[in-house]
Every structure is written in structure tokens, then in C-alpha cells.
């Protein structure tokens, strides 16, 4: 049951403090509404122990406000883990704008949204996410300096995908070392599902190291480009989970690791960029473990995007961001070894390490 308290009119519009059973653990959740621009947004700050809460702003046509709240609470909690496990001095936060990204965007709306971000005094730093773009962040920048994901011309980091793909590649190599005793992917059969921004960069790195690459995408042009450029083999979307392969790299959608797909999977390692790959964290983490499949935690190995925007806070430098992403290799090894030693799932091990870091900082 959602309750909104302390409703007040401020310079930016009307603000209220909401109370909801699953707010436990969140530091602050702010509902933002502006009549003139039609802005309806929720900013969730989950934890700022390690630093300001950085997380993107998602614009989505949620069916209900309750759906939007659940999403922002879940996503902001995930950002806390992602930042902590990546060793960044950042907390976890996220925001959602309720609306259709195709028809309801305007520079005024994002400027107004920026005022709300500014009103939090730097406790929350935003960036682009699903449904928002670099140009939207430029509008947000007109009202607040607490925004990242800006174009290179404005001191931003530009497209984060190469950094994300590099981090995924590092996580994949560390997983290969743990599973096969060598971190080389040469000769390994790797299925890349989704060859968009991240997937294409990953295919390039895999090919350069001599992997046998299979690709699948609902966009035929993207697949054709990979076949032509890198000699990859095209696999129909419905056959992805039935391949005899070494590594499955989900780089399209979340929740592809569900009961049915895991039963079908014929691979040893899963390492990819997609967010929230496990349909149910505990159940499917356990199912993978029982099947002997090594799963590299997604929120660690896809942290290159976060690392890239974090780098903007200190004067953007691509080499520095890449160097930070390289550390994903060591952290992945640490997690996989802890999971093996303690006979727990890799997601449990990753979360334990993240929580230990937050606790140590708190103390
Ligand atoms: P993208 O939109 O550029 O690419 C996704 C690709 O997946 C597209 O080519 C799309 O056609 C394809 N796709 C969609 N449904 C599919 C299906 N059923 N089967 C096969 N292919 C399908 O996105 P991206 O930036 O490359 O990101 C890929 C994933 O990684 C996303 O889940 C994203 O949330 C996550 N991620 C991206 C970054 C980043 O820096 N871009 C950072 C962290 C996480």
C-alpha cells in the first residue's frame, strides 16, 4: 500500500515523501510532478554509503504508478550492488519518468526533471537509460550539474558500449580461466545473443582472440554485418538455447536464464552484458550451479557502462575507464573462487562481497 506524506510545494513543483512496504532499505524516494510539462518521475536513492547514488533515468510507459515504483526500487537496489562490487566510490540510485519516450519527450520536461535532480544536492546523479538519450541529458544539464552520460563535446564519455563490452570480455576470460584453467577463448565456441552496441564490440574482441563465434539477433541486418565482417555463424533466435557451445553470452534481453532455457542450455560458461539475466535470482542461480554451468554475475561484468559515466565525474578519460573495466577480471575470479570454496551460487558470492564492502565503509 503506497502512502504519500509531507506533500509540499517547492520551487520545482510539488514534492512528497512516499511510504511503501518495500521501501525498507532505501534512503529516500522522491516523487516528482509538474503540471506544466506533464512530468511524472520517481527518483529512488537506495544507498549512499560508498558515495553519491548514480543511476540512469528510465523513461517507460508504465501501466500503473505502482509498476513504476516497483521498477525504480528494484533497479536502484541493483545499482548499489553494481557500484560496490565494481569498487567504485558510488552508491545506488535510479529514476523513472512515467511516459511514452516516443511521444512525450520535450526539452522542457527534461529541464524540469533536472531541477528535481538539482534539489537533491548531489545525493543523486543521473545518466541516460532505456528510453532516454545523450541529448535528453543535455537538456537535464541545463538545470543541474549532477548528470553524466553527456556527449564528448561537453566533456562526457560518449558511447559506453566499447567499455561495457571490454568488461564483459574480461569477465568471460576470468570465467574461462576458472573453468578450463586457461583464460584464452581461442577455439572456444561462443554464442553471442544480441549484436547491438555491446554485442558487436564483443564479437570483435572474441574474433580477434580466435574464438568461434555464433550470433543471433532479431535484426537481420546486424547479423549479416557480423557474418560478413567477422565470419560469424548466424543462428535463428529460436535455436539459441539448443547449441552445443562453450560459452553463452546474453547481450540482448534480461531474464533469458529461466527454468526452460537453462534445461536446454548446452554450455559450460554464461557471461554476457544483459541486465538481470536470471529470471529468479535464487532459483535460477541454483539451477545453473546444479547443472555445472559457471555464471559470471551480470551486474559485475556489465559494469563498464557505469564505470564509463563514473569516469566523467573526475574529468573523462577513456584509458582510465578501460583500466577500471580491466579490474572486472580480478573481481570475477574472486567471486567465482569464493562461490566454489563456500559451495554457494556465484550471485550469492557477489552479493556477499558487495555487502561486506558497504558494511566496512559504514563502520
Ligand atoms: P542494443 O539495443 O544496442 O542491442 C540489443 C540487441 O539485441 C539489438 O540488436 C536487438 O535487435 C537484439 N535483440 C532484441 N531482442 C532479441 C532477441 N529476442 N533475440 C536476439 N536478439 C535480440 O543494446 P546494447 O546497448 O547492446 O545492450 C545490450 C544489453 O546489455 C542490454 O540488456 C543492456 O541493458 C545491457 N547493458 C548495456 C550497457 C551498455 O553500455 N550499452 C551497459 C550495461 C548493460
Coordinates of C-alpha atoms and ligand atoms in Angstrom, one line a residue:
X1 CA 0.0 0.0 0.0
X2 CA 1.5 3.3 -1.1
X3 CA 1.3 6.3 1.1
X4 CA 2.5 9.8 0.2
X5 CA 3.5 12.0 3.1
X6 CA 4.9 15.5 3.6
X7 CA 3.4 16.9 0.4
X8 CA 4.8 20.4 -0.2
X9 CA 5.1 22.9 -2.9
X10 CA 8.7 23.8 -3.8
X11 CA 10.4 25.9 -6.4
X12 CA 10.4 22.9 -8.7
X13 CA 6.8 21.8 -8.2
X14 CA 5.1 19.5 -5.7
X15 CA 7.2 17.1 -3.7
X16 CA 6.1 14.3 -1.4
X17 CA 7.7 11.5 0.6
X18 CA 6.2 8.1 -0.1
X19 CA 6.0 5.1 2.1
X20 CA 5.7 1.6 0.8
X21 CA 6.5 -1.8 2.4
X22 CA 9.4 -2.4 0.0
X23 CA 11.0 1.0 0.8
X24 CA 12.8 -0.7 3.7
X25 CA 16.4 -0.3 2.9
X26 CA 16.0 2.7 0.7
X27 CA 17.3 6.0 2.0
X28 CA 15.0 8.3 0.1
X29 CA 12.3 8.1 -2.6
X30 CA 11.1 11.2 -4.2
X31 CA 8.0 11.6 -6.4
X32 CA 8.3 14.5 -8.9
X33 CA 5.3 16.0 -10.6
X34 CA 5.0 19.1 -12.7
X35 CA 1.7 20.2 -14.2
X36 CA 3.0 22.4 -17.0
X37 CA 5.4 19.9 -18.6
X38 CA 3.4 16.8 -17.6
X39 CA 6.5 15.4 -15.9
X40 CA 5.9 12.4 -13.6
X41 CA 9.0 10.9 -12.2
X42 CA 10.3 8.9 -9.3
X43 CA 13.8 9.1 -8.0
X44 CA 14.9 6.3 -5.7
X45 CA 18.1 6.7 -3.7
X46 CA 18.9 3.2 -2.3
X47 CA 22.2 3.7 -0.5
X48 CA 24.9 6.4 -0.4
X49 CA 27.3 4.8 2.0
X50 CA 30.0 4.5 -0.7
X51 CA 29.3 7.8 -2.4
X52 CA 26.5 9.6 -4.3
X53 CA 23.8 7.4 -5.8
X54 CA 24.5 7.2 -9.5
X55 CA 22.0 5.6 -11.9
X56 CA 20.2 6.3 -15.1
X57 CA 16.8 7.7 -15.8
X58 CA 14.5 5.2 -17.5
X59 CA 11.5 6.6 -19.5
X60 CA 8.8 4.0 -19.8
X61 CA 5.1 3.9 -20.4
X62 CA 4.3 2.0 -17.1
X63 CA 0.7 0.7 -17.0
X64 CA 0.4 1.9 -13.4
X65 CA 2.3 4.0 -10.9
X66 CA 2.7 1.0 -8.7
X67 CA 4.6 -0.8 -11.5
X68 CA 6.9 2.3 -11.9
X69 CA 7.6 2.3 -8.1
X70 CA 8.4 -1.4 -8.1
X71 CA 10.8 -1.0 -11.0
X72 CA 12.6 2.0 -9.6
X73 CA 13.0 0.4 -6.2
X74 CA 14.4 -2.8 -7.8
X75 CA 16.7 -1.0 -10.2
X76 CA 18.1 1.4 -7.6
X77 CA 18.9 -1.5 -5.2
X78 CA 20.7 -3.2 -8.1
X79 CA 22.8 -0.1 -8.7
X80 CA 24.1 -0.3 -5.1
X81 CA 25.4 -3.8 -5.7
X82 CA 26.8 -2.9 -9.1
X83 CA 28.8 0.1 -7.8
X84 CA 30.0 -1.7 -4.7
X85 CA 31.2 -4.9 -6.5
X86 CA 33.0 -2.7 -9.1
X87 CA 34.9 -0.9 -6.4
X88 CA 33.5 2.5 -7.3
X89 CA 33.0 5.3 -4.7
X90 CA 29.3 5.4 -5.7
X91 CA 26.0 4.5 -4.1
X92 CA 23.0 3.1 -5.8
X93 CA 20.1 5.1 -7.2
X94 CA 17.8 5.1 -10.2
X95 CA 15.0 7.2 -11.6
X96 CA 12.0 6.6 -13.8
X97 CA 10.0 9.0 -15.8
X98 CA 6.4 7.7 -16.4
X99 CA 5.6 8.3 -20.1
X100 CA 6.0 7.3 -23.7
X101 CA 9.6 8.0 -24.8
X102 CA 8.4 8.2 -28.4
X103 CA 5.7 10.9 -28.0
X104 CA 6.0 12.6 -24.6
X105 CA 9.6 13.9 -24.5
X106 CA 10.4 17.5 -24.6
X107 CA 13.5 19.6 -23.7
X108 CA 11.2 21.4 -21.1
X109 CA 10.3 18.2 -19.5
X110 CA 13.9 17.2 -19.1
X111 CA 14.9 20.7 -17.8
X112 CA 12.2 20.4 -15.2
X113 CA 13.3 16.9 -14.3
X114 CA 16.9 18.4 -13.9
X115 CA 15.5 20.8 -11.3
X116 CA 14.3 17.9 -9.2
X117 CA 17.7 16.2 -9.5
X118 CA 19.4 19.5 -8.5
X119 CA 17.1 19.8 -5.5
X120 CA 18.7 16.6 -4.1
X121 CA 22.0 18.5 -3.8
X122 CA 24.2 15.8 -5.5
X123 CA 23.0 12.8 -3.4
X124 CA 21.6 11.5 -6.7
X125 CA 23.5 11.8 -10.1
X126 CA 21.6 10.8 -13.2
X127 CA 22.5 9.4 -16.6
X128 CA 20.8 8.0 -19.7
X129 CA 19.0 4.7 -19.6
X130 CA 16.3 2.8 -21.6
X131 CA 14.1 5.5 -23.2
X132 CA 16.4 8.4 -22.6
X133 CA 19.4 9.6 -24.6
X134 CA 22.5 11.7 -24.5
X135 CA 20.5 14.6 -26.0
X136 CA 18.0 14.4 -23.2
X137 CA 20.8 14.5 -20.7
X138 CA 22.0 17.7 -22.4
X139 CA 18.6 19.2 -21.5
X140 CA 18.9 17.9 -17.9
X141 CA 22.3 19.6 -17.7
X142 CA 20.7 23.0 -18.2
X143 CA 19.2 22.7 -14.7
X144 CA 21.7 20.6 -12.8
X145 CA 25.4 19.6 -12.9
X146 CA 24.5 16.3 -11.3
X147 CA 24.2 14.5 -14.6
X148 CA 26.6 12.2 -16.6
X149 CA 26.3 10.4 -19.9
X150 CA 26.9 13.7 -21.8
X151 CA 28.4 13.9 -25.3
X152 CA 32.1 14.0 -25.7
X153 CA 31.9 17.6 -26.9
X154 CA 30.6 18.5 -23.4
X155 CA 33.3 16.6 -21.5
X156 CA 31.3 13.4 -21.4
X157 CA 32.3 9.8 -22.2
X158 CA 30.2 9.3 -25.3
X159 CA 29.0 5.8 -26.2
X160 CA 29.8 3.5 -23.2
X161 CA 29.3 0.2 -25.2
X162 CA 33.0 -0.4 -26.0
X163 CA 33.9 -0.1 -22.3
X164 CA 30.9 -2.4 -21.4
X165 CA 32.0 -5.0 -24.0
X166 CA 35.6 -4.9 -22.7
X167 CA 34.4 -5.5 -19.2
X168 CA 32.2 -8.4 -20.3
X169 CA 35.2 -9.8 -22.2
X170 CA 37.3 -9.6 -19.0
X171 CA 34.6 -11.4 -17.0
X172 CA 34.4 -14.0 -19.7
X173 CA 38.1 -14.6 -19.7
X174 CA 38.3 -14.9 -15.9
X175 CA 35.4 -17.4 -16.1
X176 CA 37.3 -19.4 -18.8
X177 CA 40.4 -19.5 -16.5
X178 CA 38.3 -20.8 -13.6
X179 CA 36.5 -23.4 -15.8
X180 CA 39.2 -24.6 -18.2
X181 CA 42.4 -23.5 -16.5
X182 CA 43.3 -21.0 -19.3
X183 CA 41.8 -17.6 -19.9
X184 CA 42.2 -17.8 -23.6
X185 CA 38.9 -18.1 -25.6
X186 CA 40.9 -19.3 -28.7
X187 CA 39.0 -22.2 -30.2
X188 CA 36.1 -21.8 -27.8
X189 CA 32.6 -21.8 -29.4
X190 CA 30.8 -18.6 -28.2
X191 CA 27.1 -17.8 -28.8
X192 CA 26.5 -14.0 -28.7
X193 CA 22.8 -13.4 -28.4
X194 CA 22.1 -9.8 -29.5
X195 CA 24.6 -8.0 -31.6
X196 CA 23.7 -4.4 -30.9
X197 CA 26.0 -1.8 -29.4
X198 CA 27.7 -4.1 -26.9
X199 CA 27.3 -7.4 -28.8
X200 CA 29.1 -6.1 -31.9
X201 CA 32.1 -5.0 -29.8
X202 CA 32.2 -8.3 -28.0
X203 CA 32.1 -10.2 -31.3
X204 CA 35.1 -8.2 -32.5
X205 CA 37.2 -8.9 -29.4
X206 CA 36.3 -12.6 -29.5
X207 CA 37.2 -12.9 -33.1
X208 CA 40.5 -11.1 -32.5
X209 CA 41.4 -13.8 -29.9
X210 CA 40.4 -16.7 -32.2
X211 CA 37.1 -17.8 -30.8
X212 CA 34.5 -19.5 -33.0
X213 CA 31.6 -17.0 -32.9
X214 CA 27.9 -17.7 -33.4
X215 CA 25.5 -14.8 -33.4
X216 CA 21.8 -14.3 -33.2
X217 CA 19.6 -11.2 -33.4
X218 CA 16.1 -10.4 -34.4
X219 CA 17.6 -7.7 -36.5
X220 CA 18.8 -9.4 -39.7
X221 CA 21.0 -6.5 -40.8
X222 CA 23.0 -6.7 -37.6
X223 CA 23.5 -10.5 -38.0
X224 CA 24.5 -10.1 -41.7
X225 CA 27.1 -7.5 -40.7
X226 CA 28.7 -9.8 -38.2
X227 CA 28.7 -12.7 -40.7
X228 CA 30.3 -10.5 -43.3
X229 CA 32.8 -8.6 -41.1
X230 CA 33.9 -11.4 -38.8
X231 CA 32.9 -14.7 -40.4
X232 CA 30.4 -15.4 -37.6
X233 CA 27.8 -18.1 -38.0
X234 CA 24.2 -17.0 -37.9
X235 CA 21.8 -18.9 -35.6
X236 CA 18.0 -18.4 -35.6
X237 CA 16.6 -16.8 -32.4
X238 CA 14.5 -19.8 -31.5
X239 CA 17.6 -22.2 -31.7
X240 CA 19.9 -20.2 -29.4
X241 CA 19.5 -22.4 -26.4
X242 CA 20.0 -25.7 -28.3
X243 CA 23.5 -25.2 -29.4
X244 CA 26.5 -27.3 -28.3
X245 CA 28.8 -24.4 -27.3
X246 CA 31.3 -23.5 -24.7
X247 CA 30.1 -20.0 -23.7
X248 CA 26.7 -18.3 -23.9
X249 CA 26.9 -14.5 -23.9
X250 CA 23.4 -13.0 -23.5
X251 CA 23.7 -9.4 -24.8
X252 CA 20.0 -8.7 -25.8
X253 CA 17.4 -9.1 -23.1
X254 CA 17.1 -9.9 -19.4
X255 CA 15.6 -13.0 -17.9
X256 CA 16.8 -15.4 -20.6
X257 CA 18.1 -17.7 -17.8
X258 CA 14.8 -19.3 -16.8
X259 CA 13.9 -22.9 -16.0
X260 CA 13.2 -23.9 -19.6
X261 CA 16.2 -22.3 -21.2
X262 CA 18.6 -23.5 -18.6
X263 CA 17.4 -27.0 -19.1
X264 CA 18.1 -26.6 -22.8
X265 CA 21.5 -24.9 -22.5
X266 CA 24.5 -26.9 -23.6
X267 CA 27.3 -24.7 -22.5
X268 CA 29.9 -24.5 -19.6
X269 CA 30.0 -20.8 -19.0
X270 CA 27.5 -17.9 -19.2
X271 CA 29.0 -14.4 -19.5
X272 CA 27.2 -11.6 -21.1
X273 CA 26.1 -7.9 -21.0
X274 CA 22.3 -8.2 -20.5
X275 CA 20.9 -6.9 -17.2
X276 CA 19.0 -9.2 -14.9
X277 CA 19.8 -12.4 -16.8
X278 CA 18.4 -14.6 -14.0
X279 CA 14.6 -14.7 -14.2
X280 CA 14.6 -15.6 -10.4
X281 CA 17.9 -14.9 -8.7
X282 CA 17.9 -17.7 -6.1
X283 CA 16.1 -20.4 -8.1
X284 CA 17.9 -20.0 -11.4
X285 CA 21.3 -19.2 -9.8
X286 CA 20.9 -22.6 -8.1
X287 CA 19.7 -24.4 -11.2
X288 CA 22.8 -23.2 -13.1
X289 CA 25.1 -24.3 -10.3
X290 CA 23.5 -27.8 -10.2
X291 CA 23.9 -28.1 -13.9
X292 CA 27.6 -27.3 -13.5
X293 CA 27.3 -24.1 -15.6
X294 CA 29.5 -21.2 -14.4
X295 CA 27.6 -18.0 -14.4
X296 CA 29.5 -14.7 -14.3
X297 CA 27.3 -12.2 -12.4
X298 CA 25.8 -9.8 -14.9
X299 CA 25.9 -6.7 -12.6
X300 CA 29.6 -7.1 -12.2
X301 CA 30.8 -7.9 -15.7
X302 CA 28.5 -5.4 -17.4
X303 CA 29.6 -2.6 -15.1
X304 CA 31.6 -0.9 -17.9
X305 CA 28.8 1.5 -18.6
X306 CA 28.7 2.6 -15.0
X307 CA 32.5 2.8 -14.9
X308 CA 32.4 5.0 -18.0
X309 CA 29.9 7.5 -16.6
X310 CA 31.7 7.4 -13.2
X311 CA 34.9 8.5 -15.0
X312 CA 33.1 11.6 -16.2
X313 CA 32.9 12.8 -12.6
X314 CA 36.7 13.1 -12.5
X315 CA 37.3 14.5 -16.0
X316 CA 36.6 11.9 -18.6
X317 CA 39.4 9.7 -19.8
X318 CA 38.7 6.6 -21.9
X319 CA 42.0 4.9 -20.9
X320 CA 41.2 5.3 -17.2
X321 CA 37.7 3.9 -17.8
X322 CA 39.2 0.9 -19.7
X323 CA 41.8 0.3 -17.0
X324 CA 39.0 0.3 -14.4
X325 CA 37.0 -2.1 -16.6
X326 CA 40.0 -4.4 -16.8
X327 CA 39.7 -4.9 -13.0
X328 CA 36.5 -6.8 -13.7
X329 CA 38.8 -9.8 -14.5
X330 CA 40.2 -9.9 -10.9
X331 CA 36.8 -9.4 -9.2
X332 CA 35.2 -12.1 -11.3
X333 CA 37.9 -14.5 -10.3
X334 CA 37.5 -13.5 -6.6
X335 CA 33.7 -14.2 -6.8
X336 CA 33.9 -17.5 -8.7
X337 CA 36.6 -18.8 -6.2
X338 CA 34.5 -17.7 -3.2
X339 CA 31.5 -19.4 -4.6
X340 CA 33.4 -22.6 -5.2
X341 CA 35.1 -22.6 -1.8
X342 CA 31.8 -21.9 0.1
X343 CA 29.7 -24.1 -2.2
X344 CA 27.3 -21.2 -2.9
X345 CA 25.9 -19.7 -6.1
X346 CA 28.0 -17.0 -7.9
X347 CA 25.3 -14.4 -7.4
X348 CA 25.2 -15.1 -3.6
X349 CA 29.0 -14.7 -3.5
X350 CA 28.9 -11.5 -5.5
X351 CA 26.2 -10.0 -3.2
X352 CA 28.1 -11.0 -0.1
X353 CA 31.3 -9.3 -1.3
X354 CA 29.3 -6.1 -2.2
X355 CA 27.5 -6.1 1.1
X356 CA 30.8 -6.6 3.0
X357 CA 32.3 -3.6 1.3
X358 CA 29.3 -1.4 2.2
X359 CA 29.3 -2.6 5.8
X360 CA 33.0 -2.0 6.1
X361 CA 32.6 1.6 4.8
X362 CA 29.6 2.2 7.1
X363 CA 31.7 1.1 10.1
Ligands
LIG1 P1 21.2 -2.6 -28.1 O1 19.8 -2.2 -28.1 O2 22.1 -1.8 -28.9 O3 21.3 -4.1 -28.6 C1 20.5 -5.1 -28.3 C2 20.3 -6.1 -29.5 O4 19.5 -7.2 -29.1 C3 19.6 -5.4 -30.7 O5 20.4 -5.6 -31.8 C4 18.3 -6.2 -30.7 O6 17.8 -6.3 -32.1 C5 18.7 -7.5 -30.2 N1 17.6 -8.3 -29.7 C6 16.4 -7.9 -29.1 N2 15.7 -9.0 -28.8 C7 16.3 -10.1 -29.2 C8 16.1 -11.5 -29.2 N3 14.9 -12.0 -28.7 N4 17.0 -12.3 -29.7 C9 18.1 -11.9 -30.2 N5 18.4 -10.5 -30.3 C10 17.5 -9.7 -29.8 O7 21.6 -2.7 -26.6 P2 23.1 -2.7 -26.0 O8 23.5 -1.4 -25.6 O9 24.0 -3.5 -26.9 O10 22.9 -3.6 -24.7 C11 22.7 -4.9 -24.7 C12 22.3 -5.4 -23.3 O11 23.3 -5.1 -22.3 C13 21.0 -4.8 -22.8 O12 20.4 -5.7 -22.0 C14 21.5 -3.7 -21.9 O13 20.6 -3.4 -20.8 C15 22.8 -4.3 -21.3 N6 23.8 -3.3 -20.9 C16 24.3 -2.4 -21.9 C17 25.2 -1.5 -21.5 C18 25.8 -0.5 -22.5 O14 26.9 0.1 -22.2 N7 25.2 -0.3 -23.7 C19 25.7 -1.4 -20.2 C20 25.2 -2.4 -19.2 C21 24.3 -3.3 -19.6

